[in-house]
Structures are given as C-alpha cells and as structure tokens.
Amino acid sequence: MRLLKVATCNLNQWAMDFDCNLNNIKESITQAKQAGAVIRLGPELEITGYGCEDHFLELDTINHGWECLKEILVGDWTDGILCSIGMPVIKGSERYNCQILCFNRKIIMIRPKMWLANDGNYRELRWFTAWKHKDQLVDFQLPSEIAEAVLQQSVPFGYGYLRFLDTAVAAEVCEELFTPIPPHAELALNGVEVFMNASGSHHQLRKLDVRLRAFIGATHTRGGVYMYSNQQGCDGGRLYYDGCSCVVVNGEVVAQGSQFSLRDIEVVTAQVDLDAVASLRGSISSFQEQASYKNTISSVLVPYKLCQPFNMQMSLSSPLKINYHSPEEEIAFGPGCWLWDYLRRSGASGFLLPLSGGADSSSVAAIVGCMCQLVVKEIENGDEQVKADAIRIGNYTDGQFPTDSKEFAKRIFYTVFMGSENSSKDTKKRAKDLADEIGSWHLDVSIDGVVSALLTLFQTLTGKRPRYKVDGGSNIENLGLQNIQARIRMVLAFMLASLLPWVHNKPGFYLVLGSSNVDEGLRGYLTKYDCSSADINPIGSISKQDLRAFLRWAAVHLGYSSLAEIEAAPPTAELEPIRSNYSQLDEVDMGMTYEELSVYGRLRKIFRCGPVSMFKNLCYRWGSRLSPLEVADKVKHFFKYYSINRHKMTVMTPSYHAESYSPEDNRFDLRQFLYNARWPYQFSKIDELVKELDGEVAFGETSDQDRSRANGVGMGVVAAGSGDPKSGL
C-alpha cells in the first residue's frame, strides 16, 4: 500500500486584505501539518482574494502577492508538505492566474491557468491571459527579492506535473475541470494520481450537485485522487463562495467540508491508498490502451517520497454519503453567512429592515434571525473569531458575549413597520409577531403625516391635489401617490439607520436591508428609490416561489411560527386604499403570476431567448391549455414591462447572487436599459407565427388591439425615469 494523507480547505478570504488572507493560509497549513498531511491545497488566488477584479491590474497587487509568498517560504510552513498556493503572476508582459507549488521552502513549479472563467459572474479575461503553451515548461525568473530569500533564481513555468519518487501530482485550476477536454484526462494517462483543483466558486441555488458530479466523473472512469479547495464567505462583493472542499477517490467522496459556515478556516483531510488508484486503472482496458500512445506532458522531478507504507495505525478514509442542503436551507444559511461577513467587515453595528409583514421583508428578517442563531451556535462550538466579532458588533462589556440569539438580535437588528392609511391591521400584526419571535428592536411608524405634508406642498405649487384611482383619479395620479409612499419609506429607513444607534447610545451605524426579490427586479415591479434601495439585499436574486417555500420551512426549523401565516397571505403592496370592492394584489397588478415570471426569467437568461424564441418555447410548454394567441399576448406583455423597467436595474441594491436568471445589471446580466418597448420587429414576427397557427381571420380581429396596446406604451415613460411602484404602471 502507498498511504497518502492530503488536506484541502475552505478559507474565508477578503479581497485585498493581505494580512487576513496570509494569516488564514498560514493557519490552514499549520492545521494540515498537525493532521499529518503531506499535501495542502488552498483556494484559487487565495493570497489576494479571488474578487479583487480591477485591482488585479495594479502592480501593487502583484507585488504584495510575492511579499506574502516570501513570508511563507522563509518560514517553516512548507517544510515536509507540498503546498499549492494561488496568486497572480506577471511573466513578461502578461498577467496569469497561477498556482504556486511549494515544497521545503522552494518553489517547485508555477502552474498558470489555461482556461479562464469568462461568463456569468466571471470576467477573468479582463484581468488575466490564458496560458496557451501546453507542450513545454519554460524558465521563469523569480523576482530578485524572492530569489535572494529562497536561494533560487528561476522555476519551471507552464503546464506540467510533479513527479515524486512514489507518485505524481498535478494542478487543475477551477474552470479547467468544466471544459470539454479537461486537463485531468491526459494527465491521468501520463500517470498523475493526485489532482489539486484550486477554485473560487460561488454559491447558486441547486448548483452543488453539478460541481460534485464533475469531481466524481473526473476519477470514476480513469481513477485518481481529486482534491478540491474553495473560498467560503463574502470576499467583498455580491458573491458568496460556498466552500464544500472535498476529496474524491476513484469516483467516491471520502471527505467533504461544510458548504455554509461562519468559520474563517476549515481544513478537510483524507487518508488514501494510491495503490487503489493504480489497481483501478490497471483493470480498465481502454485506459491502458489510451495510455500506451498518450501525448507526453512535461514534468518536474521532485526527489522525495510523499507516501507511507502499510501501517495499521493509519486508517483509510471511507466513502461518505454526500451532504446536500435543501434549497430552503441554502436560502437560510447562504445569505445568513454572507450578511455576517458583510456586517463584521463593514464596520457597521447592525441592520435596519423596513418590515411590512409581507413575504419578502419577512424572508429577510428570518434570514437575519438565522444569522443570529448561527453566531450563537458557532460561539458555543468555541470559535473565538466569531465570538470576538459578536462582542464588538453587539457592544458587549465586562466579559459578556452572545448566548441567546433573540438577545443578540435585540442588540444588532432594528425592524420598522412604516404604516399608512392603506396598511391593514393584519400586516401590522404579522410584522410585530415576527419581530417578537426573532428578537429585533421593533418600531411602528405612521408615514401619513409626511405624505400629507408633501401633498400639501404639491398643491401649493400646482393648485392640484392627486387622487387614487379608486377615488376617481387617473393612472398618473394613482402612480404618483403610490411612489410618494414608497420613496418616503426609503428616506425614513436611512435616517433611522444612521440616527437610532445615537439615540440608544450605541456606536456606529446600521446597514439598511432591501427586500425585493428576483422576479420583481425582472418585471420592474418596484418603485425606483423605494425600500428596494438599501445598502445590501440578501434576497434580490431569489425567486418568489423559493421564498415562499423558505418561509414554510423557516416557520418550523427556525422557530418563527408566524411565518406560516405570512406565507399564506396573498402578496399585496398596500399602496392603494382598501375598499369593500377592491383590494390591491401583486399578481393582478403585474398581469402575470410569479410562477410565470420564473418561467420568463429562465427562458430569457438561461436559455437566451428573445421574444420570438420565447413564444415558440411557450407554445410547446403551454400549448395544451393556451392558444398561440394567448401565449403571444403573455410574451408581449412580459417583454413590454421588462423593457420599460430595465432602467431600474442600473440602481438596484447590491444583492446576494443566488439565482441563475438574475437580471442584476452590474456584472451578471449585461444588457441595455433603454429599449424600444414596442419591439416592433420581434412582435411582428410573433404575429406572423400566430397567423400561421391560428388562422388569418381570428388573428386579424385581435392583433390590431394587441398592437395598439403595445404602441400605447410611450418611450417617454422610460426617458423620464418614471418609477413603476409595487402596483405596476
């Protein structure tokens, strides 16, 4: 037997915080060595943090990376252990995303990334060049300070692997695993038994299985030990890196780290038998045949043994049942951990949430409550860093620290019900009940006086006073009155967040939390600069359907029973007066259901459908219950309001990224925000298809009305930046 102890890790790195990152790296190496590991793998770009973005273009960032690596090399951290450490490197005039393979205080090889992630949230080609010379290793001259410190002038640079005396080890960096022809395939044929994948992979609902299946598939048919390391936490942006570092042997997971955690460092170890890899490969005839005429890959000889012989004192790691979280748990723990990182790193003293008693703001409140529960639990588990952060944020003194989540929430979480004459007693009560269950400091405020003052000012200026539609007013008046309420709440929220800590003799400031969901953002069903405008939003990329499922789950598993009643209530903005014959409802206002919105969103983003392609797809999907004309009406209605309201995405609050069809404008969904909302060419193509499917006469009677509705949407609405409130246009 050739026994090998390996260690991989989840590290909570922070972009551009070199002290924090370096300390985490050192501690992870120390823990790996204490566990007896001889290979330690860290996340991609762990020295700088993955999310530096345009800071990667600064020479300071590159230089600081070398300075940190030098500190690791001159110490004893790499003695007797192969360490794969991620950082950016400039070679010549090109900048590369690299894994630095270090052993016994020397750099053995620098492995540049060959296939860069450049879609979705990733823009690596903006900052890095892909290494294209697969046929050779070249000499890289080390920076003079590094060369002097480690007594080494140059190092092999490029695509290759390390040949130890008893095994072969290679790096495969993040995106490379998911390419059509991944490097591990030919590396395995060259005899590489251990693969190290350093990654910077973010959380997305229901995504973990895709990742794990890739690790399993990499070694199931060709054998091998596949190590995976990832960042875990918020490193300064919208993404939450969801850890789940693991070790896979011959297609079976033998070690798995947490997906969501408040810990800064988590080291995952496994004891493996490399003879099992050799045995599997020897039993696969096709592997033997392909290996016999492989393309030879360059390698670096390391005259050292990593493995131990058969020893009864060393037990092998056994296959595990993979731990998956339900989507409801992902919504609780992912945004909860992201909020904690943001809170402790921002310098804020807590959060303030406008709590309406509806599903969205209640979801945010429940996530904050979950965060408080996670903090108390981690303190009970002995995490001193979480304890120190909680003491500082909660302003504890005399050796006290959080022991109860409700008590902790009272210190760091304000909720405010901002009612008006249009608010119901039911939503007011639901907000109060939920606040009591979570433990937040809850306020009940009426905004009617401020609304009245603004309307009086408007009347003084213009001589007119607007009325709601139910009271005989026009659509324009109705829209304006709803926007006034919504925007007052935003102003009041920020005022309270900045001044309430002062009122209660607390230090610092509070972060305002937003609570608009991904479907509202897609449809534009929100007021520009209302309570959707906040500091951060933990649910801005989560669908209404998933949030309602989360509320049902949280009512039981988080202990907030009032959420069941909140989830059961029909969604309403409560921006218009309630009458005996009229009650405002979200889905009626939007002209579409939240379920339909999710379908539109996935087709638009994930399947890259324009109006015509979406119409064709939905004819297949909905054809059994809707005519082509009805499908056309729905598609046109969606694209009309999507395009009218796209401008709102330019000012949306930074949101936790969780959904693959997010319309977030900053980096994930890059599209224009001024459209011809009539879509004349595309809609005419849909009309032609309807005519073919339904017949010319029936089509002609309806299409004129349809065109008039579309043409009635004036582009001036977009140009003026008019806000579409919760009630829609």
XYZ file of C-alpha atoms in Angstrom:
729
model
C 0.000 0.000 0.000
C 1.018 3.601 -0.654
C -0.724 5.621 2.009
C -1.054 9.366 1.441
C -2.528 11.976 3.793
C -3.917 15.003 1.971
C -5.536 18.230 3.191
C -7.738 20.716 1.418
C -9.513 23.690 2.929
C -12.272 26.291 2.938
C -10.808 29.745 3.568
C -12.794 32.912 4.192
C -10.531 35.297 2.268
C -11.176 39.012 1.801
C -10.151 40.674 -1.445
C -7.127 42.961 -0.949
C -6.799 42.208 2.786
C -3.365 40.609 2.607
C -2.926 40.333 6.386
C -6.192 38.440 6.791
C -5.514 36.188 3.813
C -1.931 35.418 4.791
C -2.908 34.521 8.348
C -5.621 32.173 7.078
C -3.176 30.477 4.704
C -0.567 30.001 7.425
C -3.098 28.626 9.884
C -4.513 26.212 7.309
C -1.009 24.894 6.559
C -0.322 24.519 10.269
C -3.533 22.559 10.792
C -2.791 20.375 7.755
C 0.673 19.538 9.086
C -0.702 18.812 12.536
C -3.101 16.343 10.941
C -0.163 14.604 9.264
C -0.937 15.732 5.713
C 1.875 15.952 3.148
C -0.171 17.846 0.538
C -2.070 21.041 1.314
C -4.335 22.658 -1.284
C -5.770 26.180 -0.927
C -8.347 28.142 -2.945
C -7.755 29.941 -6.221
C -5.986 33.310 -5.837
C -6.032 32.844 -2.073
C -3.260 35.347 -1.322
C -5.030 38.306 -2.930
C -8.594 37.016 -2.646
C -10.500 35.972 -5.747
C -12.712 39.078 -6.009
C -10.062 41.792 -6.499
C -11.389 42.482 -10.012
C -9.658 45.571 -11.490
C -7.233 45.620 -8.551
C -5.570 42.740 -10.402
C -4.474 45.347 -12.956
C -2.441 47.170 -10.288
C 1.222 46.245 -9.907
C 0.847 46.719 -6.150
C -1.484 43.709 -6.040
C 1.082 41.523 -7.821
C 3.940 42.772 -5.640
C 2.046 42.248 -2.394
C 1.293 38.694 -3.522
C 5.017 37.973 -3.859
C 5.709 39.593 -0.491
C 3.194 37.305 1.207
C 4.531 34.236 -0.596
C 8.055 35.156 0.510
C 6.902 35.242 4.130
C 5.512 31.728 3.763
C 8.643 30.390 2.074
C 11.200 31.777 4.517
C 9.330 30.251 7.449
C 8.847 26.558 8.171
C 5.311 26.314 6.769
C 6.281 24.347 3.653
C 8.717 22.011 5.405
C 7.739 18.464 4.539
C 4.462 19.424 2.870
C 3.605 20.238 -0.737
C 1.577 23.461 -0.742
C -0.428 24.739 -3.695
C -0.934 28.481 -3.205
C -2.916 30.739 -5.551
C -1.817 34.218 -6.647
C -1.467 36.387 -9.790
C 1.911 36.396 -11.565
C 3.282 38.613 -14.333
C 5.533 36.857 -16.848
C 6.952 39.179 -19.462
C 4.065 41.480 -20.252
C 1.275 39.006 -19.492
C -0.598 38.521 -16.252
C -1.517 34.950 -15.274
C -3.765 33.359 -12.672
C -1.361 30.873 -11.102
C -0.939 28.087 -8.596
C 2.483 28.243 -6.929
C 3.610 24.726 -5.987
C 5.946 24.995 -2.985
C 7.860 22.346 -1.054
C 10.600 22.537 1.579
C 10.928 26.342 1.276
C 11.349 26.194 -2.505
C 9.064 26.945 -5.444
C 8.906 23.699 -7.413
C 6.730 24.901 -10.291
C 4.344 27.704 -11.259
C 1.217 26.447 -12.983
C -0.693 29.193 -14.923
C -4.404 28.694 -15.579
C -5.076 27.608 -19.166
C -8.843 28.021 -19.465
C -10.299 31.123 -17.848
C -13.800 31.571 -16.472
C -15.399 34.315 -18.521
C -19.168 34.012 -18.312
C -21.913 34.694 -15.798
C -20.302 36.411 -12.825
C -16.782 35.793 -14.072
C -14.567 38.162 -16.101
C -11.130 36.558 -15.820
C -10.111 37.502 -19.375
C -10.401 41.134 -18.331
C -7.506 40.656 -15.901
C -5.602 37.547 -16.966
C -4.187 35.835 -20.036
C -4.748 32.124 -20.615
C -1.593 30.023 -20.834
C -1.524 28.505 -24.322
C 1.797 26.637 -24.497
C 0.753 23.163 -23.452
C 3.764 21.401 -24.942
C 6.505 22.739 -22.700
C 7.613 24.145 -19.395
C 9.609 27.374 -19.646
C 12.007 29.116 -17.281
C 10.565 31.885 -15.121
C 12.954 34.318 -13.487
C 11.847 34.918 -9.929
C 11.662 38.499 -8.611
C 15.006 39.422 -7.104
C 13.748 39.626 -3.517
C 12.218 36.170 -3.764
C 15.297 34.745 -5.472
C 17.545 36.049 -2.710
C 15.271 34.824 0.053
C 14.873 31.256 -1.228
C 18.275 30.998 -2.988
C 16.554 30.143 -6.251
C 16.894 32.144 -9.466
C 14.330 30.506 -11.713
C 11.499 27.998 -11.677
C 9.632 25.896 -14.294
C 6.536 27.726 -15.511
C 3.654 26.269 -17.536
C 1.540 23.162 -17.956
C 3.040 20.092 -16.359
C 3.071 17.927 -13.280
C 5.323 16.954 -10.367
C 6.993 13.538 -10.314
C 7.762 12.477 -6.774
C 9.586 9.210 -6.186
C 6.385 7.384 -5.322
C 3.545 9.268 -7.062
C 2.735 12.099 -9.463
C 0.764 15.232 -8.579
C -0.761 17.944 -10.797
C -2.841 21.092 -10.549
C -6.117 21.689 -12.369
C -7.482 25.175 -11.745
C -11.218 25.704 -11.250
C -12.760 26.273 -14.706
C -10.398 23.799 -16.368
C -12.362 20.923 -14.826
C -15.520 22.007 -16.670
C -14.001 22.349 -20.150
C -14.877 19.879 -22.944
C -11.399 18.304 -22.739
C -10.227 18.861 -19.149
C -6.506 18.589 -18.352
C -7.001 15.771 -15.833
C -7.921 13.389 -18.674
C -4.484 13.443 -20.314
C -2.691 13.954 -17.006
C -4.178 10.667 -15.797
C -2.868 8.915 -18.902
C 0.575 10.301 -18.030
C 0.432 8.656 -14.629
C -0.756 11.545 -12.443
C -2.579 10.085 -9.442
C -3.373 13.191 -7.377
C -5.195 16.191 -8.851
C -5.403 19.505 -6.986
C -8.241 21.817 -8.021
C -7.992 25.302 -6.511
C -11.278 27.109 -7.037
C -13.148 30.347 -6.471
C -16.691 29.074 -6.961
C -19.757 30.969 -5.774
C -22.998 29.689 -4.339
C -26.029 29.359 -6.550
C -29.198 27.556 -5.582
C -29.135 23.866 -6.547
C -25.618 24.163 -8.048
C -23.567 21.982 -5.684
C -24.595 18.720 -7.306
C -23.232 19.886 -10.674
C -19.866 20.578 -9.084
C -19.653 17.304 -7.164
C -20.685 15.251 -10.177
C -17.754 16.785 -12.056
C -15.282 15.664 -9.342
C -16.795 12.206 -9.242
C -16.774 11.891 -13.019
C -13.141 13.008 -13.214
C -11.981 9.920 -11.308
C -14.756 7.384 -11.852
C -13.574 6.081 -15.240
C -9.867 6.911 -15.035
C -9.094 6.624 -11.312
C -7.324 9.161 -9.150
C -7.470 11.268 -6.026
C -9.249 14.551 -6.745
C -8.755 17.330 -4.191
C -10.959 20.425 -4.316
C -10.471 23.659 -2.362
C -12.711 26.708 -2.392
C -13.143 30.043 -0.724
C -16.013 30.332 1.720
C -17.708 33.610 2.536
C -18.198 37.118 1.178
C -14.856 38.439 -0.026
C -16.166 41.921 -0.758
C -18.915 41.642 -3.369
C -22.243 40.115 -4.323
C -20.996 36.537 -4.350
C -20.877 34.054 -1.512
C -18.218 31.414 -2.064
C -19.722 28.243 -0.702
C -16.757 26.132 0.307
C -17.557 22.416 0.249
C -13.908 21.471 -0.134
C -13.654 17.734 -0.639
C -11.552 14.732 -1.564
C -12.779 12.178 -4.111
C -11.083 8.809 -4.685
C -11.958 6.688 -7.715
C -15.350 8.341 -8.051
C -16.309 8.268 -4.363
C -16.338 11.204 -1.936
C -14.224 10.340 1.121
C -14.087 13.791 2.753
C -16.381 16.801 2.494
C -16.221 20.210 4.161
C -19.131 22.479 5.025
C -20.937 24.453 2.355
C -22.001 27.289 4.686
C -20.096 28.324 7.772
C -19.026 31.346 9.810
C -15.567 29.879 10.364
C -12.619 31.567 8.658
C -10.639 28.337 8.282
C -11.789 24.764 7.786
C -9.250 22.071 6.923
C -10.528 18.812 5.450
C -8.197 15.788 5.478
C -8.285 12.311 3.995
C -6.062 9.233 4.201
C -5.980 7.499 0.808
C -4.325 4.456 -0.732
C -2.749 5.250 -4.094
C -2.462 1.553 -4.904
C -6.258 1.580 -5.197
C -5.859 4.151 -7.998
C -3.243 2.032 -9.775
C -5.406 -1.073 -9.359
C -8.465 0.571 -10.895
C -6.513 1.927 -13.850
C -4.953 -1.458 -14.447
C -8.387 -3.054 -14.639
C -9.704 -0.713 -17.364
C -8.574 -1.959 -20.748
C -9.452 1.235 -22.609
C -7.426 3.289 -20.119
C -4.404 1.047 -20.680
C -4.731 1.309 -24.455
C -5.049 5.096 -24.491
C -2.189 5.482 -22.016
C 0.050 3.467 -24.335
C 0.024 6.189 -27.007
C -0.584 9.301 -24.927
C 0.699 12.783 -25.586
C 3.621 13.222 -23.243
C 3.246 16.110 -20.792
C 6.247 17.894 -19.294
C 7.070 17.147 -15.669
C 9.354 18.241 -12.854
C 11.188 15.637 -10.794
C 10.997 16.068 -7.039
C 13.399 13.558 -5.397
C 11.235 12.967 -2.353
C 8.687 10.400 -1.186
C 5.228 11.515 -0.084
C 3.659 8.153 0.762
C 3.841 5.919 3.815
C 3.900 2.103 3.654
C 1.240 -0.167 5.107
C 0.633 0.781 8.738
C -2.179 -0.468 10.957
C -2.015 2.761 12.945
C -3.236 4.668 9.899
C -6.872 4.177 8.912
C -8.148 4.831 5.394
C -10.904 7.356 4.721
C -14.121 5.592 3.750
C -16.714 6.739 1.196
C -19.254 9.192 2.617
C -22.852 9.960 1.903
C -22.707 13.363 0.198
C -24.256 16.111 2.287
C -26.661 18.286 0.298
C -28.718 21.139 1.697
C -32.300 21.644 0.591
C -32.988 24.896 -1.332
C -34.742 26.230 1.777
C -31.636 25.575 3.874
C -29.464 27.178 1.198
C -31.606 30.342 1.391
C -31.272 30.414 5.167
C -27.574 29.656 5.535
C -26.019 31.190 2.388
C -27.405 34.732 2.725
C -27.146 34.427 6.529
C -23.388 33.790 6.357
C -22.981 36.472 3.666
C -24.728 39.011 5.900
C -22.455 38.149 8.809
C -19.313 38.654 6.732
C -20.631 41.941 5.381
C -21.628 43.147 8.847
C -18.364 42.328 10.587
C -16.200 43.690 7.772
C -18.161 46.871 7.058
C -17.707 48.433 10.489
C -21.487 48.650 10.986
C -23.185 47.911 14.307
C -26.213 46.110 12.931
C -29.045 46.072 10.411
C -32.258 48.005 9.910
C -35.092 46.476 7.920
C -38.380 48.062 6.819
C -40.637 45.150 7.815
C -44.003 45.288 6.055
C -45.387 41.969 7.242
C -45.249 40.634 3.669
C -43.379 37.618 2.356
C -40.265 39.387 1.064
C -39.329 41.569 4.029
C -40.284 38.730 6.379
C -37.890 36.447 4.490
C -35.094 38.953 5.041
C -35.977 39.208 8.732
C -35.924 35.417 9.059
C -32.502 35.266 7.375
C -31.128 37.805 9.868
C -32.664 35.737 12.651
C -30.959 32.668 11.219
C -27.669 34.583 11.144
C -28.050 35.363 14.841
C -28.699 31.683 15.563
C -25.586 30.682 13.588
C -23.459 33.188 15.526
C -24.586 31.857 18.910
C -24.106 28.256 17.773
C -20.582 28.935 16.476
C -19.654 30.641 19.754
C -20.911 27.568 21.615
C -18.650 25.489 19.345
C -15.664 27.506 20.502
C -14.931 29.794 17.553
C -13.004 32.666 19.101
C -13.074 34.863 15.976
C -16.871 34.734 15.737
C -17.045 35.446 19.461
C -14.731 38.459 19.193
C -16.675 39.866 16.236
C -20.011 39.367 18.034
C -18.741 41.088 21.179
C -17.555 44.077 19.158
C -20.669 44.383 16.994
C -23.097 43.772 19.853
C -21.206 46.202 22.117
C -20.840 43.680 24.935
C -18.780 44.597 28.004
C -17.456 43.007 31.202
C -16.659 39.689 29.563
C -20.183 39.132 28.275
C -20.920 37.590 24.886
C -23.980 36.338 23.000
C -25.563 33.196 24.418
C -29.112 33.707 23.125
C -29.997 34.551 19.520
C -33.003 36.714 20.454
C -30.936 38.767 22.883
C -28.243 39.173 20.238
C -30.836 40.227 17.656
C -32.148 42.885 20.045
C -28.677 44.440 20.034
C -27.975 44.387 16.281
C -31.309 44.322 14.446
C -33.950 47.057 14.090
C -37.208 46.369 12.283
C -39.630 49.145 11.369
C -43.248 48.858 10.246
C -43.898 52.017 8.226
C -47.661 52.010 8.005
C -50.019 54.309 6.157
C -53.759 54.713 5.836
C -53.557 51.977 3.196
C -51.957 49.440 5.511
C -54.067 46.712 7.054
C -54.156 45.667 10.704
C -53.210 42.143 9.624
C -49.843 43.087 8.125
C -49.068 45.333 11.089
C -49.732 42.451 13.477
C -47.723 39.984 11.399
C -44.711 42.302 11.403
C -44.920 42.718 15.193
C -45.339 38.988 15.830
C -42.347 38.097 13.668
C -40.171 40.788 15.253
C -41.016 39.391 18.690
C -40.092 35.860 17.621
C -36.746 36.953 16.163
C -35.999 39.386 18.981
C -35.436 42.541 16.915
C -35.914 46.048 18.270
C -39.223 46.814 16.579
C -40.739 50.214 15.797
C -44.185 51.078 14.485
C -44.259 54.313 12.468
C -47.048 56.057 10.562
C -45.931 57.900 7.430
C -49.316 59.577 6.779
C -48.187 62.918 8.197
C -45.175 63.081 5.879
C -47.278 62.036 2.872
C -49.867 64.693 3.684
C -47.172 67.358 4.046
C -45.748 66.543 0.626
C -49.171 66.560 -0.999
C -49.924 69.929 0.608
C -46.645 71.262 -0.748
C -47.501 69.920 -4.206
C -50.956 71.510 -4.014
C -49.395 74.836 -3.026
C -47.061 74.660 -6.027
C -49.566 73.479 -8.639
C -53.037 74.161 -7.298
C -53.946 70.483 -7.746
C -54.141 67.536 -5.374
C -53.867 63.998 -6.842
C -56.390 61.252 -6.037
C -56.237 57.477 -6.074
C -57.800 55.652 -8.974
C -60.438 54.093 -6.703
C -61.410 57.634 -5.724
C -61.752 58.833 -9.314
C -58.139 59.759 -10.052
C -56.213 58.971 -13.219
C -53.498 56.355 -13.638
C -50.863 59.078 -13.413
C -52.273 60.345 -10.100
C -52.547 56.807 -8.770
C -48.949 56.065 -9.698
C -47.642 59.294 -8.157
C -49.427 58.714 -4.852
C -48.004 55.212 -4.548
C -44.482 56.386 -5.378
C -44.631 59.062 -2.691
C -45.328 56.462 -0.016
C -42.656 54.087 -1.271
C -39.933 56.727 -1.500
C -40.709 58.239 1.887
C -40.072 54.817 3.393
C -36.630 54.708 1.789
C -35.674 58.132 3.156
C -37.019 57.290 6.602
C -35.183 53.954 6.660
C -31.804 55.580 6.023
C -32.481 58.321 8.554
C -33.345 55.778 11.243
C -30.345 53.604 10.375
C -27.960 56.499 10.871
C -29.557 58.065 13.961
C -31.123 55.266 16.037
C -27.752 53.977 17.270
C -27.075 57.514 18.525
C -30.487 57.651 20.198
C -29.735 54.408 22.053
C -26.129 55.351 22.857
C -24.703 52.717 20.544
C -21.580 53.210 18.433
C -21.505 53.208 14.659
C -24.310 52.977 12.140
C -26.789 50.418 10.844
C -26.926 48.933 7.359
C -30.306 49.228 5.629
C -31.525 45.912 4.212
C -33.547 45.728 0.999
C -36.190 43.103 0.297
C -37.117 42.983 -3.380
C -36.911 39.535 -4.997
C -35.503 38.464 -8.355
C -38.907 38.271 -10.058
C -39.831 41.830 -9.074
C -36.494 43.017 -10.435
C -37.042 41.155 -13.705
C -40.530 42.606 -14.186
C -39.596 46.003 -12.732
C -42.402 45.648 -10.204
C -40.979 48.094 -7.713
C -40.558 51.806 -7.262
C -37.216 53.258 -8.210
C -35.635 54.556 -4.980
C -38.113 52.948 -2.617
C -37.330 50.387 0.082
C -35.704 48.256 -2.599
C -32.969 50.906 -2.432
C -30.834 49.880 0.517
C -27.241 49.090 1.414
C -27.490 45.379 0.598
C -30.235 42.896 -0.242
C -29.939 39.220 0.768
C -32.891 38.048 -1.387
C -32.511 40.145 -4.543
C -31.579 37.069 -6.567
C -34.119 34.641 -5.104
C -37.474 33.879 -6.710
C -40.832 34.447 -5.047
C -41.631 30.751 -5.265
C -38.417 29.779 -3.495
C -39.000 32.437 -0.844
C -42.461 31.136 -0.068
C -41.074 27.620 0.292
C -38.384 29.061 2.562
C -41.000 30.759 4.758
C -42.815 27.457 5.241
C -39.528 25.776 6.150
C -38.376 28.581 8.468
C -41.680 28.586 10.359
C -40.759 25.104 11.573
C -36.971 24.852 11.504
C -36.051 28.357 12.674
C -38.869 28.524 15.188
C -40.633 31.555 13.696
C -44.171 30.190 13.542
C -45.737 33.481 12.399
C -44.084 32.956 9.010
C -46.702 30.324 8.163
C -49.462 32.948 8.288
C -47.327 35.423 6.357
C -46.683 32.879 3.598
C -50.373 32.021 3.322
C -51.430 35.657 2.819
C -51.839 36.870 -0.791
C -48.953 39.190 -1.825
C -50.008 42.852 -1.763
C -48.146 46.153 -1.778
C -50.802 48.033 0.267
C -50.093 51.275 -1.570
C -53.709 51.902 -2.599
C -56.771 52.356 -0.382
C -58.602 49.203 0.658
C -62.266 49.256 -0.325
C -65.072 46.774 0.106
C -64.945 46.055 -3.628
C -61.180 46.472 -4.170
C -58.019 45.092 -2.642
C -54.631 45.535 -4.291
C -52.889 42.269 -5.245
C -49.400 41.890 -6.745
C -50.168 39.339 -9.445
C -53.235 41.253 -10.612
C -51.191 44.461 -10.828
C -48.407 42.761 -12.760
C -50.702 40.972 -15.182
C -48.766 37.755 -14.631
C -48.151 35.262 -11.851
C -44.868 34.808 -10.003
C -44.735 31.289 -11.409
C -44.963 32.683 -14.945
C -42.278 35.254 -14.118
C -39.862 32.493 -13.137
C -40.517 30.777 -16.460
C -39.942 34.000 -18.405
C -36.770 34.698 -16.436
C -35.240 31.298 -17.094
C -36.067 31.381 -20.788
C -34.707 34.926 -21.169
C -31.428 34.380 -19.317
C -30.568 30.690 -19.057
C -31.890 29.652 -22.478
C -31.059 33.017 -24.092
C -34.493 33.509 -25.641
C -35.624 36.710 -27.304
C -39.358 37.375 -27.769
C -39.758 35.066 -30.791
C -37.822 32.149 -29.291
C -39.708 32.522 -26.022
C -43.017 32.453 -27.853
C -42.047 29.247 -29.653
C -40.865 27.567 -26.450
C -44.015 28.517 -24.552
C -46.239 27.279 -27.344
C -44.814 23.847 -26.628
C -44.917 24.276 -22.862
C -48.350 25.887 -22.528
C -49.945 24.740 -25.778
C -52.244 22.245 -24.048
C -54.036 24.996 -22.120
C -53.411 28.217 -24.051
C -53.908 29.133 -27.686
C -50.971 30.594 -29.668
C -52.667 33.974 -29.471
C -52.886 33.793 -25.664
C -49.240 32.760 -25.454
C -48.303 35.661 -27.725
C -50.206 38.096 -25.509
C -48.340 36.858 -22.438
C -44.908 37.025 -24.080
C -45.557 40.537 -25.387
C -46.865 41.678 -22.020
C -43.728 40.403 -20.284
C -41.253 41.929 -22.730
C -43.122 45.226 -22.739
C -42.819 45.705 -18.997
C -39.374 44.123 -18.778
C -38.015 46.655 -21.290
C -39.864 49.656 -19.857
C -38.456 48.945 -16.400
C -34.976 47.711 -17.274
C -33.538 51.091 -16.295
C -34.307 50.263 -12.665
C -31.648 47.555 -12.704
C -28.949 50.227 -13.017
C -29.637 51.418 -9.468
C -30.654 48.192 -7.781
C -29.194 47.493 -4.362
C -26.220 45.073 -4.379
C -27.796 41.668 -3.847
C -26.618 38.235 -2.826
C -26.293 36.204 -6.011
C -28.353 33.011 -5.778
C -30.352 32.539 -8.975
C -29.217 31.656 -12.488
C -31.744 34.000 -14.119
C -30.930 37.090 -12.068
C -31.377 40.345 -14.046
C -28.667 42.072 -11.985
C -27.139 44.788 -14.157
C -23.740 45.225 -12.542
C -21.956 42.164 -13.923
C -24.224 39.133 -14.344
C -26.844 40.259 -16.871
C -25.293 42.879 -19.132
C -27.919 44.468 -21.372
C -29.080 47.915 -22.403
C -31.517 49.850 -20.230
C -33.179 51.964 -22.938
C -35.359 49.820 -25.186
C -37.942 50.345 -27.860
C -40.637 48.835 -25.650
C -42.872 48.221 -28.653
C -40.428 45.587 -30.034
C -41.971 46.203 -33.480
C -39.850 43.771 -35.484
C -39.930 40.922 -32.963
C -43.616 41.289 -32.142
C -44.494 41.333 -35.859
C -42.663 38.025 -36.239
C -44.743 36.611 -33.387
C -47.876 37.901 -35.117
C -46.877 36.073 -38.283
C -46.412 32.844 -36.355
C -49.781 33.243 -34.643
C -51.368 33.825 -38.030
C -49.872 30.591 -39.320
C -51.026 28.666 -36.257
C -54.461 30.116 -35.577
C -55.771 31.270 -38.942
C -55.886 34.683 -40.581
C -59.413 35.785 -39.577
C -59.135 35.153 -35.847
C -55.692 36.696 -35.846
C -56.796 39.855 -37.594
C -59.577 40.567 -35.101
C -57.165 40.548 -32.190
C -53.818 41.697 -33.438
C -54.934 45.286 -34.022
C -55.944 45.533 -30.382
C -52.694 43.872 -29.387
C -50.631 46.305 -31.449
C -52.489 49.280 -30.058
C -51.742 48.135 -26.530
C -48.057 47.764 -27.371
C -47.908 51.072 -29.251
C -49.608 52.798 -26.367
C -46.502 52.354 -24.254
C -44.710 55.639 -24.809
C -40.928 55.704 -24.647
C -41.254 58.924 -22.688
C -42.079 56.798 -19.653
C -38.609 55.307 -19.788
C -36.857 58.537 -20.690
C -38.436 60.324 -17.762
C -37.271 57.587 -15.395
C -40.773 57.204 -14.026
C -40.903 54.674 -11.208
C -43.099 51.642 -11.517
C -44.316 51.055 -7.967
C -45.404 47.820 -6.439
C -48.680 48.376 -8.234
C -47.086 48.453 -11.688
C -47.700 51.105 -14.321
